[in-house]
Amino acid sequence: MRLTTIAASIALAAGMSSAVTSTMAADVEVLHWWTAGGEAAALDVLKQDLETQGVGWKDMPVAGGGGEAAMTTLRARVTAGNAPTAVQMLGFDITDWANEDVLANLNDVAATENWDAVVPTALQAFSKHDGNWIAAPVNVHSTNWVWISKSALDAAGGKAPESWEELVAVLDAMKANGITPLAHGGQPWQDATIFDAVVLSMGNEFYKQSMIDLDMDALSGEEMVEVFKRMETLRSYVDDNFSGRDWNLASAMVIEGKAGMQMMGDWAKGEFLKAGQTPGEDFLCIRFPGTQGSVTFNSDQFAMFGQEGDADAQQKMAAAILSPTFQSAFNVVKGSVPARTDVSDAEFDDCGKKGMKDLAEANEAGSLFGSMAHGHAAPAAVKNAVYDVVTQHFNGGLSNEEAAEELANAVDAVL
Ligand code: BGC
């Protein structure tokens, strides 16, 4: 029996749980981790869009960047027979749930709206399972960005860094100017987000071999030792209170000029915009030095869990998510770029325009890769193994050589 059917029977047998009864047929209960200011503003765009179509919104936020906590809640809800109707998900997590045969089929709406023709193939790899559409992509984010305070950069010489050596020189100058050079939050997913970019800065081939192909020699070799050496160098530029800090609080340090830069995915732009800042004037967005021309991406998608009576609202939500006007309005606020190839960049700011151009060019050039930190390079077990080693090393628990060896061992153990 399909898990959805089991879930429905459990709910019926229990006389329906309060969470189920309070969700009317035309409502969607949405599980997500968009709780920071910029994220909530983007979520509002979706909420309002659905409300105009008569679809009510029942909010189920689970704080925690990167979505690990949200995925734990999801597992508990499904196990309890009380799955939310729509769930924000990343890459391989979608595939894992699709393998459990619990996701609603979105083929009808996909056919009506011609998703096959407009959704980039790199995204379709996760939105489709066995040829069926099982998730609606709302955006494309990328992780190899650096967000720099314009005034801090001006005080540090004014030139945005283009190579690793230039990056270190700018960080040194910011340190000499008495600010925290690198705003960072010490949480495994944030450490891993920087790691994505540092691995990519060693070359496309190396990123592919180590993060996508999970090649043991690449994971443990000299280039990986160099990656950890760079991580150790970056670690020397964070402040003493970095441990456990949320990513948006690190963004705030840059926004307020207390720190020079943050290495973070483009959801960080949502925070700068929410604070009334303008790209080029108050802050700069650059690709992590040494990764120009390449992109490590992740795409937020909404997967629907089949509950009796929810199909109509779910189909409406899926259609709304992929509509070109919504894709523009939402992504302008979120910091990401559209999950369709045919959306104009007219409404986007300079960072958004660059994001769209970079994505298209990287896709053409074969330099578009799934982000390890955000679930698009390998399944959760591998991602978590990488998180553990990267975080242990970042906190001084492993030497650079030990970390490279341990990385290969940890990945090997879960393959
Ligand atoms: C998601 C973004 C989100 C970020 C921080 C990423 O995994 O793709 O949408 O803003 O985590 O919460």
Short mmCIF file of C-alpha atoms and ligand atoms in Angstrom, two decimals, residues 33-36 39 64-67 88-90 138-139 141 143 189 247 264 266-268 298-301 330 334 336 373-376 387, ligand 1:
data_model
loop_
_atom_site.label_atom_id
_atom_site.label_comp_id
_atom_site.label_asym_id
_atom_site.label_seq_id
_atom_site.Cartn_x
_atom_site.Cartn_y
_atom_site.Cartn_z
CA TRP A 33 12.52 27.02 6.33
CA TRP A 34 12.15 30.56 4.99
CA THR A 35 12.18 32.39 8.31
CA ALA A 36 14.80 35.15 7.76
CA GLU A 39 13.07 34.83 2.89
CA GLY A 64 17.29 26.47 10.21
CA GLY A 65 19.17 27.49 7.07
CA GLY A 66 19.83 24.74 4.58
CA GLY A 67 16.68 22.93 5.72
CA GLN A 88 10.12 23.01 0.34
CA MET A 89 12.83 20.55 -0.65
CA LEU A 90 16.26 20.38 -2.19
CA VAL A 138 10.52 27.90 -7.58
CA ASN A 139 14.04 29.23 -8.11
CA HIS A 141 20.17 29.72 -6.11
CA THR A 143 26.42 29.08 -3.49
CA TRP A 189 25.75 23.88 6.59
CA TRP A 247 23.49 33.16 8.51
CA MET A 264 27.05 32.74 1.14
CA ASP A 266 22.39 34.44 -3.07
CA TRP A 267 19.59 34.18 -0.49
CA ALA A 268 21.92 36.62 1.36
CA ASN A 298 20.66 24.58 -5.69
CA SER A 299 17.00 24.90 -6.49
CA ASP A 300 14.16 25.13 -3.99
CA GLN A 301 11.28 23.01 -5.18
CA PHE A 330 9.40 36.05 -6.32
CA LYS A 334 14.45 36.12 -2.80
CA SER A 336 17.63 33.73 -6.59
CA ALA A 373 26.26 21.86 0.79
CA HIS A 374 22.68 22.27 -0.45
CA GLY A 375 21.81 18.75 -1.46
CA HIS A 376 22.38 18.84 -5.21
CA TYR A 387 29.41 18.41 6.82
C1 BGC B 1 17.73 27.35 0.42
C2 BGC B 1 17.41 28.82 0.40
C3 BGC B 1 17.45 29.38 1.80
C4 BGC B 1 18.78 29.05 2.44
C5 BGC B 1 18.96 29.57 3.85
C6 BGC B 1 19.00 27.10 1.17
O1 BGC B 1 19.20 25.71 1.29
O2 BGC B 1 17.86 26.86 -0.89
O3 BGC B 1 16.16 29.06 -0.18
O4 BGC B 1 17.23 30.76 1.76
O5 BGC B 1 18.94 27.63 2.49
O6 BGC B 1 17.90 29.24 4.65
#
